[in-house]
mmCIF file of C-alpha atoms in Angstrom:
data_model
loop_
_atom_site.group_PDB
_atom_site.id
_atom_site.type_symbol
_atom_site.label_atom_id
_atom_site.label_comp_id
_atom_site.label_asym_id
_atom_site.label_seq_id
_atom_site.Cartn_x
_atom_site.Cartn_y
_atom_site.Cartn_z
ATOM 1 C CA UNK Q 8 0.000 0.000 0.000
ATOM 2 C CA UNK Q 9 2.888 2.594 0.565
ATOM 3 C CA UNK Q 10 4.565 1.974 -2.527
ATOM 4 C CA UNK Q 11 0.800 2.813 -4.156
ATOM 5 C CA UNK Q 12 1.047 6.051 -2.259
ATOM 6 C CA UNK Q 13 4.200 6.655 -3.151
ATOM 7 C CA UNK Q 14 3.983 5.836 -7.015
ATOM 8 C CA UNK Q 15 1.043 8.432 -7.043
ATOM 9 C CA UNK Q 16 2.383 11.091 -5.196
ATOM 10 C CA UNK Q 17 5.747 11.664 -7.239
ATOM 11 C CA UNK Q 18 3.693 12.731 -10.217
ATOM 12 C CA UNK Q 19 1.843 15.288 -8.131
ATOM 13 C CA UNK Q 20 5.083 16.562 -6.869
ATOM 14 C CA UNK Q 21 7.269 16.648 -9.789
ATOM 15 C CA UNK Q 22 4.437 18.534 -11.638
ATOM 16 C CA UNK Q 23 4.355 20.594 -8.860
ATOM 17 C CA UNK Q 24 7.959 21.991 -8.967
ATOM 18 C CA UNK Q 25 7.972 21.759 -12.973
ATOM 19 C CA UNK Q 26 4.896 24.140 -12.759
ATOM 20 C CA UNK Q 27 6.237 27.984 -13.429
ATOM 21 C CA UNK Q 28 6.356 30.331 -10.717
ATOM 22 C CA UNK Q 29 5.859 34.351 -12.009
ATOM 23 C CA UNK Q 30 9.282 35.679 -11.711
ATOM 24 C CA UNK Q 31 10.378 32.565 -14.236
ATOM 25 C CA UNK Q 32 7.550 33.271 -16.718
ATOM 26 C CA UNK Q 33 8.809 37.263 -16.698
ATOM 27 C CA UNK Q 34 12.072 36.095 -18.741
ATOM 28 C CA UNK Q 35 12.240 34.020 -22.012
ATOM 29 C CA UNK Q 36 14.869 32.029 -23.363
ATOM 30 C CA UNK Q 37 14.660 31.353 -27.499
ATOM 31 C CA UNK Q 38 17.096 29.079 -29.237
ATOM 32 C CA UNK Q 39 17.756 30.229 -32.522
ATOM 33 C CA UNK Q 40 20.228 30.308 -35.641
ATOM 34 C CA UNK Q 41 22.134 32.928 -33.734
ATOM 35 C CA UNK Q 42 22.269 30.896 -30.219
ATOM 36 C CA UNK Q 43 20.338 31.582 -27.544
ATOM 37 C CA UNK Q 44 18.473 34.617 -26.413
ATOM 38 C CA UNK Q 45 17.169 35.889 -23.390
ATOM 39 C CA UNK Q 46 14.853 38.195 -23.298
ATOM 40 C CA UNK Q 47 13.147 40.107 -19.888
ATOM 41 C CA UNK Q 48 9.496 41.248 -20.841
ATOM 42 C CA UNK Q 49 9.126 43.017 -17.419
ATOM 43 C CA UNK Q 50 12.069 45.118 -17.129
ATOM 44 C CA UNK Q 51 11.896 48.230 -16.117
ATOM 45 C CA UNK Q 52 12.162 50.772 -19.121
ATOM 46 C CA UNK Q 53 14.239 53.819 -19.323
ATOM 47 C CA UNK Q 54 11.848 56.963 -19.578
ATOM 48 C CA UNK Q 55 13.464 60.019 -20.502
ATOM 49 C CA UNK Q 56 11.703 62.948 -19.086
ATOM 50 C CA UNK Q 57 12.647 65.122 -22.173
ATOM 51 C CA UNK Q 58 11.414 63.167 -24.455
ATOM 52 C CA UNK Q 59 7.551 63.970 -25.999
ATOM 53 C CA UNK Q 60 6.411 61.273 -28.702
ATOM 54 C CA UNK Q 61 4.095 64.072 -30.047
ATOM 55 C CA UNK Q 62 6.702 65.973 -31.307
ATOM 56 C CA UNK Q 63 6.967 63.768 -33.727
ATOM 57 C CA UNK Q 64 3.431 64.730 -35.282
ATOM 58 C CA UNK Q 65 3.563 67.384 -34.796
ATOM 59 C CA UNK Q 66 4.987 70.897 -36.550
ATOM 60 C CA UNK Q 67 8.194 72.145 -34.405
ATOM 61 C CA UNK Q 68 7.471 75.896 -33.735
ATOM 62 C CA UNK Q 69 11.216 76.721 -34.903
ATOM 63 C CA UNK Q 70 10.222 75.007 -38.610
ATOM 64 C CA UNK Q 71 6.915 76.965 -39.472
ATOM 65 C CA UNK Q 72 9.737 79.816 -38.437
ATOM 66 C CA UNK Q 73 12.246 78.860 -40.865
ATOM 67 C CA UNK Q 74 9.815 77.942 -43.657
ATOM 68 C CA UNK Q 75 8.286 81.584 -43.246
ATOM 69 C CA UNK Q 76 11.645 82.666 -43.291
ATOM 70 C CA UNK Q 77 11.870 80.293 -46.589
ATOM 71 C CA UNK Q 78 8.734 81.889 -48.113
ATOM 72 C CA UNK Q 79 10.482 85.678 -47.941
ATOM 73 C CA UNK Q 80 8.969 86.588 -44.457
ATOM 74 C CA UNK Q 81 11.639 89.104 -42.790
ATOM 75 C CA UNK Q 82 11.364 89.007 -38.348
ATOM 76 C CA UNK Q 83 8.949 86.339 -38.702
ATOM 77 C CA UNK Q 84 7.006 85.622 -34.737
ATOM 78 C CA UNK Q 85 4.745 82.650 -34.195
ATOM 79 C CA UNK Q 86 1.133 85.006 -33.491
ATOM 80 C CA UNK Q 87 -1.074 82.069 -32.307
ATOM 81 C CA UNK Q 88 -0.531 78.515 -32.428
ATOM 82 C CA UNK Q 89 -3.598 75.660 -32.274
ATOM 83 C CA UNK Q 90 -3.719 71.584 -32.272
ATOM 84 C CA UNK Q 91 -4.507 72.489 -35.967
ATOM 85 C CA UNK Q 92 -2.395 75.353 -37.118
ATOM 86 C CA UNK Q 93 0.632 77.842 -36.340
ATOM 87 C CA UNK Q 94 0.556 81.251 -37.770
ATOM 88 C CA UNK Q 95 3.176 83.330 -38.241
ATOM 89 C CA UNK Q 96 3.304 87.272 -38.858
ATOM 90 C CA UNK Q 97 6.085 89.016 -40.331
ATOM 91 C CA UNK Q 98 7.322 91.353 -42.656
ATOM 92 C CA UNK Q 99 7.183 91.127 -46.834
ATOM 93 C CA UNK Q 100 10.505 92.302 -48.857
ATOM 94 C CA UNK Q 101 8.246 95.938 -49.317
ATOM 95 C CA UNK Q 102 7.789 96.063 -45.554
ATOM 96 C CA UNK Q 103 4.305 95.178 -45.588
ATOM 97 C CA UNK Q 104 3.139 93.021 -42.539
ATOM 98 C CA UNK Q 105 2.083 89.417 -44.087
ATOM 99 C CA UNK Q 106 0.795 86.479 -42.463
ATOM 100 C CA UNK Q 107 1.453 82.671 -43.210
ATOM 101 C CA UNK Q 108 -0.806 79.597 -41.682
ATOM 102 C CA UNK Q 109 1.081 76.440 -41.402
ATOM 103 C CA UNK Q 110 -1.222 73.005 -40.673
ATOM 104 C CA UNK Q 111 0.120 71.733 -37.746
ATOM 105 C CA UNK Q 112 1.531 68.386 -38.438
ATOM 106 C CA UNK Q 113 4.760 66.998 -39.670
ATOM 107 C CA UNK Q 114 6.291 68.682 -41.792
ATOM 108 C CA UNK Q 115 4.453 72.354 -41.320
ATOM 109 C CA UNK Q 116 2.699 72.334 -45.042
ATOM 110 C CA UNK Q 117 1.477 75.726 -45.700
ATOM 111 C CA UNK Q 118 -2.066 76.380 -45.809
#
């Protein structure tokens, strides 16, 4: 009767301790053509504080200045900027005060 026992509890306990505890399911191992890889899925990230992943999509202020400055603006200043557009005011080659709306989004294509 013991050796019953004992035949059917070493399948409970070795599935037991094969069973995956969460700090081993947090890191992967892959074997590949290049050997093997490890690879932590809950690491901690580095976060820059500087960094804005909107800038991306967005139109830099200092660009809809230099592509006024492209388009013959003279002293060109950002007058109002939107999530849609930036506007800038400046001065013509006559000396005339002219405006230019830039959609804001990459790029800054003139409106």
């Amino acid at each position: 009767m013991n050796t019953l026992i004992k035949v059917a509890l070493i399948p409970l306990l070795l599935s037991g301790v094969s069973a995956p505890s969460v700090a081993q399911a947090q890191v992967e191992f892959h074997i590949g053509p290049g050997g093997v890889d490890v690879q932590n899925r809950d690491r901690d990230r580095y976060v820059d504080p500087d960094y804005d992943p909107g800038s991306r999509r967005r139109c830099d202020p200092r660009d809809a200045l230099d592509n006024a400055r492209d388009a013959g603006l003279r002293r060109p200043q950002i007058i109002r900027e939107t999530a849609r557009r930036i506007t800038v005011q400046g001065f013509t080659r006559s000396g005339r005060p002219d405006r230019i709306s830039f959609a804001n989004v990459r790029g800054c294509p003139e409106i």
